[in-house]
């Protein structure tokens, strides 16, 4: 029998399959993403084809029913759609430029703004679409009393965009002006506060100096009185001149 020790199963060398497993995992992820992307693309294409056939006709019939039998109703309706669904999306999309907002909130704002432009996009697809569905939708407007809707809607699309841009510019100018005014007022308040503080310091210094001068005068007066009392005590009491001394002094001028 051989005396060689038996190998422990835990100590037996195993092939390194880590890199291979990672490669398979990456390939599976790539393949999964490719399949999902292709499926999404196919769904979008199918939805677009269906929408290109059905949506223009649906939109044209909806506008025709809103206009009703009166031809003049197409003008205010076109003005409303054109202005509202261009003015509001531009203002809403502008809010996404604020950097303090969360990234997903900004993306949501942009998506909502894009969705709000759908009525105008549908109108443009009816007016300028080259498909059979778009031409049929346009004929519904022309023959159904809504033939003025497209022209007025286009005009007020431009008006809405220009108005939104003007509002954005004016609001930024107003905000900057307000910020400058607040800065100027803050500087003026700071200057007034500094002047008031300086005046208070000067008044306090004047009161302190006046108090010190009064204290010095009081001390000087007190010192003079003390000196006078000390002098009187040192010299003793002085007797007043008698009448004989006064008469002798008048007789002898040299005295």
Short mmCIF file of C-alpha atoms in Angstrom, two decimals, residues 81 121 140 188 228:
data_model
loop_
_atom_site.label_atom_id
_atom_site.label_comp_id
_atom_site.label_asym_id
_atom_site.label_seq_id
_atom_site.Cartn_x
_atom_site.Cartn_y
_atom_site.Cartn_z
CA UNK A 81 -56.27 75.66 -28.53
CA UNK A 121 -49.27 68.69 -32.69
CA UNK A 140 -63.70 66.95 -42.54
CA UNK A 188 -29.02 101.61 3.05
CA UNK A 228 -9.20 126.45 53.09
#
